[in-house]
């Protein structure tokens, strides 16, 4: 404890360091108050509201939703968070069960495809078919972080 107190006194910041620290703090505050990010967050919240509404009310939408190949981890998290706000206890178990099943099945599928992609570089597999693994690496990145400028 004495050492940490003495370090505070001995580590005097130069005016430039103080300026940089203050500027970084102000920029961080601005990032957290970004109008565009706020608008996008509000819009995404409305999308989640519509997704949950349709999932509960429309069997056709529920079947379509459940037939998809999962979501990037960001949107998967947002869907899980949205269940607390938009689903009541009657629909929550079925939605979570379907969402987790969909996500895990498709993460396992992509993992197998990435594994096969790497095995294709083994001389013993040179003549084996690629299957769906040729673009498995960018698809696995997409599954983790969402769409980005991979191309």
mmCIF file of C-alpha atoms in Angstrom:
data_model
loop_
_atom_site.group_PDB
_atom_site.id
_atom_site.type_symbol
_atom_site.label_atom_id
_atom_site.label_comp_id
_atom_site.label_asym_id
_atom_site.label_seq_id
_atom_site.Cartn_x
_atom_site.Cartn_y
_atom_site.Cartn_z
ATOM 1 C CA UNK A 1 0.000 0.000 0.000
ATOM 2 C CA UNK A 2 2.787 2.400 0.888
ATOM 3 C CA UNK A 3 4.491 1.542 -2.403
ATOM 4 C CA UNK A 4 1.382 2.363 -4.463
ATOM 5 C CA UNK A 5 0.995 5.695 -2.654
ATOM 6 C CA UNK A 6 4.631 6.573 -3.224
ATOM 7 C CA UNK A 7 4.300 5.628 -6.915
ATOM 8 C CA UNK A 8 1.465 8.124 -7.250
ATOM 9 C CA UNK A 9 3.680 10.905 -5.956
ATOM 10 C CA UNK A 10 6.733 9.884 -7.941
ATOM 11 C CA UNK A 11 4.943 9.468 -11.267
ATOM 12 C CA UNK A 12 4.346 13.101 -12.094
ATOM 13 C CA UNK A 13 2.799 13.664 -15.472
ATOM 14 C CA UNK A 14 4.054 16.265 -17.848
ATOM 15 C CA UNK A 15 1.578 18.857 -19.122
ATOM 16 C CA UNK A 16 1.494 17.011 -22.452
ATOM 17 C CA UNK A 17 0.617 13.715 -20.745
ATOM 18 C CA UNK A 18 -2.129 15.416 -18.745
ATOM 19 C CA UNK A 19 -3.462 16.985 -21.956
ATOM 20 C CA UNK A 20 -3.439 13.619 -23.763
ATOM 21 C CA UNK A 21 -5.168 11.876 -20.849
ATOM 22 C CA UNK A 22 -7.864 14.568 -20.739
ATOM 23 C CA UNK A 23 -8.344 14.440 -24.503
ATOM 24 C CA UNK A 24 -8.643 10.640 -24.488
ATOM 25 C CA UNK A 25 -11.192 10.845 -21.672
ATOM 26 C CA UNK A 26 -13.245 13.443 -23.561
ATOM 27 C CA UNK A 27 -13.120 11.403 -26.784
ATOM 28 C CA UNK A 28 -14.217 8.305 -24.899
ATOM 29 C CA UNK A 29 -17.147 10.252 -23.462
ATOM 30 C CA UNK A 30 -18.061 11.461 -26.957
ATOM 31 C CA UNK A 31 -17.912 7.912 -28.322
ATOM 32 C CA UNK A 32 -20.392 6.861 -25.677
ATOM 33 C CA UNK A 33 -22.666 9.735 -26.689
ATOM 34 C CA UNK A 34 -22.376 9.303 -30.464
ATOM 35 C CA UNK A 35 -25.619 10.293 -32.177
ATOM 36 C CA UNK A 36 -25.169 7.740 -34.962
ATOM 37 C CA UNK A 37 -24.475 4.906 -32.522
ATOM 38 C CA UNK A 38 -27.458 6.001 -30.456
ATOM 39 C CA UNK A 39 -29.745 6.059 -33.490
ATOM 40 C CA UNK A 40 -28.481 2.670 -34.633
ATOM 41 C CA UNK A 41 -29.024 1.248 -31.155
ATOM 42 C CA UNK A 42 -32.568 2.626 -31.084
ATOM 43 C CA UNK A 43 -33.283 1.210 -34.552
ATOM 44 C CA UNK A 44 -31.828 -2.177 -33.621
ATOM 45 C CA UNK A 45 -34.024 -2.233 -30.531
ATOM 46 C CA UNK A 46 -37.060 -1.648 -32.760
ATOM 47 C CA UNK A 47 -35.924 -4.496 -35.049
ATOM 48 C CA UNK A 48 -35.666 -6.783 -32.041
ATOM 49 C CA UNK A 49 -39.152 -5.769 -30.942
ATOM 50 C CA UNK A 50 -40.512 -6.677 -34.394
ATOM 51 C CA UNK A 51 -38.582 -9.973 -34.497
ATOM 52 C CA UNK A 52 -39.991 -11.086 -31.157
ATOM 53 C CA UNK A 53 -43.492 -9.868 -32.002
ATOM 54 C CA UNK A 54 -43.517 -11.796 -35.278
ATOM 55 C CA UNK A 55 -41.940 -14.873 -33.683
ATOM 56 C CA UNK A 56 -44.782 -14.999 -31.143
ATOM 57 C CA UNK A 57 -47.662 -14.045 -33.478
ATOM 58 C CA UNK A 58 -46.753 -15.543 -36.870
ATOM 59 C CA UNK A 59 -46.085 -19.276 -37.179
ATOM 60 C CA UNK A 60 -44.699 -18.738 -40.694
ATOM 61 C CA UNK A 61 -42.131 -16.228 -39.385
ATOM 62 C CA UNK A 62 -41.245 -18.553 -36.511
ATOM 63 C CA UNK A 63 -40.569 -21.397 -38.964
ATOM 64 C CA UNK A 64 -38.509 -19.094 -41.193
ATOM 65 C CA UNK A 65 -36.519 -17.748 -38.226
ATOM 66 C CA UNK A 66 -35.847 -21.240 -36.882
ATOM 67 C CA UNK A 67 -34.644 -22.462 -40.289
ATOM 68 C CA UNK A 68 -31.785 -19.947 -40.538
ATOM 69 C CA UNK A 69 -28.091 -20.715 -40.096
ATOM 70 C CA UNK A 70 -27.595 -18.719 -36.936
ATOM 71 C CA UNK A 71 -26.268 -15.244 -36.293
ATOM 72 C CA UNK A 72 -22.990 -13.470 -35.752
ATOM 73 C CA UNK A 73 -22.077 -13.376 -32.075
ATOM 74 C CA UNK A 74 -23.042 -9.698 -31.697
ATOM 75 C CA UNK A 75 -26.582 -10.251 -32.961
ATOM 76 C CA UNK A 76 -26.831 -13.560 -31.101
ATOM 77 C CA UNK A 77 -26.068 -11.643 -27.891
ATOM 78 C CA UNK A 78 -28.606 -8.950 -28.799
ATOM 79 C CA UNK A 79 -31.282 -11.577 -29.367
ATOM 80 C CA UNK A 80 -30.520 -13.159 -26.002
ATOM 81 C CA UNK A 81 -30.668 -9.749 -24.307
ATOM 82 C CA UNK A 82 -33.921 -8.972 -26.115
ATOM 83 C CA UNK A 83 -35.623 -12.030 -24.667
ATOM 84 C CA UNK A 84 -35.625 -10.354 -21.246
ATOM 85 C CA UNK A 85 -37.368 -7.292 -22.619
ATOM 86 C CA UNK A 86 -39.726 -8.686 -25.250
ATOM 87 C CA UNK A 87 -40.645 -12.275 -24.362
ATOM 88 C CA UNK A 88 -42.736 -13.426 -21.463
ATOM 89 C CA UNK A 89 -42.138 -16.665 -19.596
ATOM 90 C CA UNK A 90 -44.608 -18.532 -21.822
ATOM 91 C CA UNK A 91 -42.500 -18.126 -24.983
ATOM 92 C CA UNK A 92 -39.034 -17.734 -23.484
ATOM 93 C CA UNK A 93 -38.051 -21.436 -23.132
ATOM 94 C CA UNK A 94 -39.073 -22.341 -26.696
ATOM 95 C CA UNK A 95 -37.336 -19.325 -28.208
ATOM 96 C CA UNK A 96 -34.113 -19.860 -26.241
ATOM 97 C CA UNK A 97 -34.139 -23.582 -27.017
ATOM 98 C CA UNK A 98 -34.552 -22.963 -30.761
ATOM 99 C CA UNK A 99 -32.010 -20.134 -30.829
ATOM 100 C CA UNK A 100 -29.341 -22.100 -28.948
ATOM 101 C CA UNK A 101 -29.940 -25.223 -31.023
ATOM 102 C CA UNK A 102 -29.674 -23.225 -34.263
ATOM 103 C CA UNK A 103 -26.551 -21.373 -33.164
ATOM 104 C CA UNK A 104 -24.707 -24.417 -31.817
ATOM 105 C CA UNK A 105 -25.537 -26.600 -34.837
ATOM 106 C CA UNK A 106 -24.249 -23.982 -37.219
ATOM 107 C CA UNK A 107 -21.125 -23.170 -35.211
ATOM 108 C CA UNK A 108 -20.326 -26.894 -35.191
ATOM 109 C CA UNK A 109 -20.952 -27.073 -38.948
ATOM 110 C CA UNK A 110 -18.607 -24.176 -39.626
ATOM 111 C CA UNK A 111 -15.983 -25.637 -37.306
ATOM 112 C CA UNK A 112 -16.072 -28.905 -39.261
ATOM 113 C CA UNK A 113 -15.772 -27.007 -42.539
ATOM 114 C CA UNK A 114 -12.764 -25.018 -41.273
ATOM 115 C CA UNK A 115 -11.175 -28.253 -40.063
ATOM 116 C CA UNK A 116 -11.709 -29.835 -43.488
ATOM 117 C CA UNK A 117 -10.322 -26.685 -45.131
ATOM 118 C CA UNK A 118 -7.076 -27.147 -43.199
ATOM 119 C CA UNK A 119 -6.978 -30.889 -43.892
ATOM 120 C CA UNK A 120 -7.264 -30.214 -47.633
ATOM 121 C CA UNK A 121 -3.693 -28.894 -47.527
ATOM 122 C CA UNK A 122 -2.458 -32.312 -46.454
ATOM 123 C CA UNK A 123 -1.023 -34.144 -49.475
ATOM 124 C CA UNK A 124 -3.227 -37.165 -48.667
ATOM 125 C CA UNK A 125 -6.382 -35.101 -49.265
ATOM 126 C CA UNK A 126 -5.319 -33.323 -52.442
ATOM 127 C CA UNK A 127 -7.869 -35.212 -54.559
ATOM 128 C CA UNK A 128 -10.680 -35.143 -51.980
ATOM 129 C CA UNK A 129 -13.605 -32.815 -52.732
ATOM 130 C CA UNK A 130 -13.656 -29.420 -51.075
ATOM 131 C CA UNK A 131 -17.326 -29.622 -50.182
ATOM 132 C CA UNK A 132 -18.427 -26.367 -48.562
ATOM 133 C CA UNK A 133 -15.043 -25.736 -47.005
ATOM 134 C CA UNK A 134 -13.459 -23.615 -49.748
ATOM 135 C CA UNK A 135 -14.804 -20.394 -48.234
ATOM 136 C CA UNK A 136 -15.086 -21.668 -44.657
ATOM 137 C CA UNK A 137 -12.533 -19.258 -43.203
ATOM 138 C CA UNK A 138 -14.279 -16.008 -44.240
ATOM 139 C CA UNK A 139 -17.655 -17.519 -43.313
ATOM 140 C CA UNK A 140 -16.351 -18.441 -39.872
ATOM 141 C CA UNK A 141 -15.084 -14.883 -39.404
ATOM 142 C CA UNK A 142 -18.468 -13.584 -40.522
ATOM 143 C CA UNK A 143 -20.172 -15.853 -37.990
ATOM 144 C CA UNK A 144 -17.999 -14.483 -35.208
ATOM 145 C CA UNK A 145 -17.871 -10.754 -35.993
ATOM 146 C CA UNK A 146 -20.667 -10.238 -38.526
ATOM 147 C CA UNK A 147 -20.378 -8.837 -42.014
ATOM 148 C CA UNK A 148 -17.206 -6.924 -42.645
ATOM 149 C CA UNK A 149 -15.030 -5.958 -45.580
ATOM 150 C CA UNK A 150 -13.493 -9.379 -46.085
ATOM 151 C CA UNK A 151 -13.550 -9.276 -49.865
#
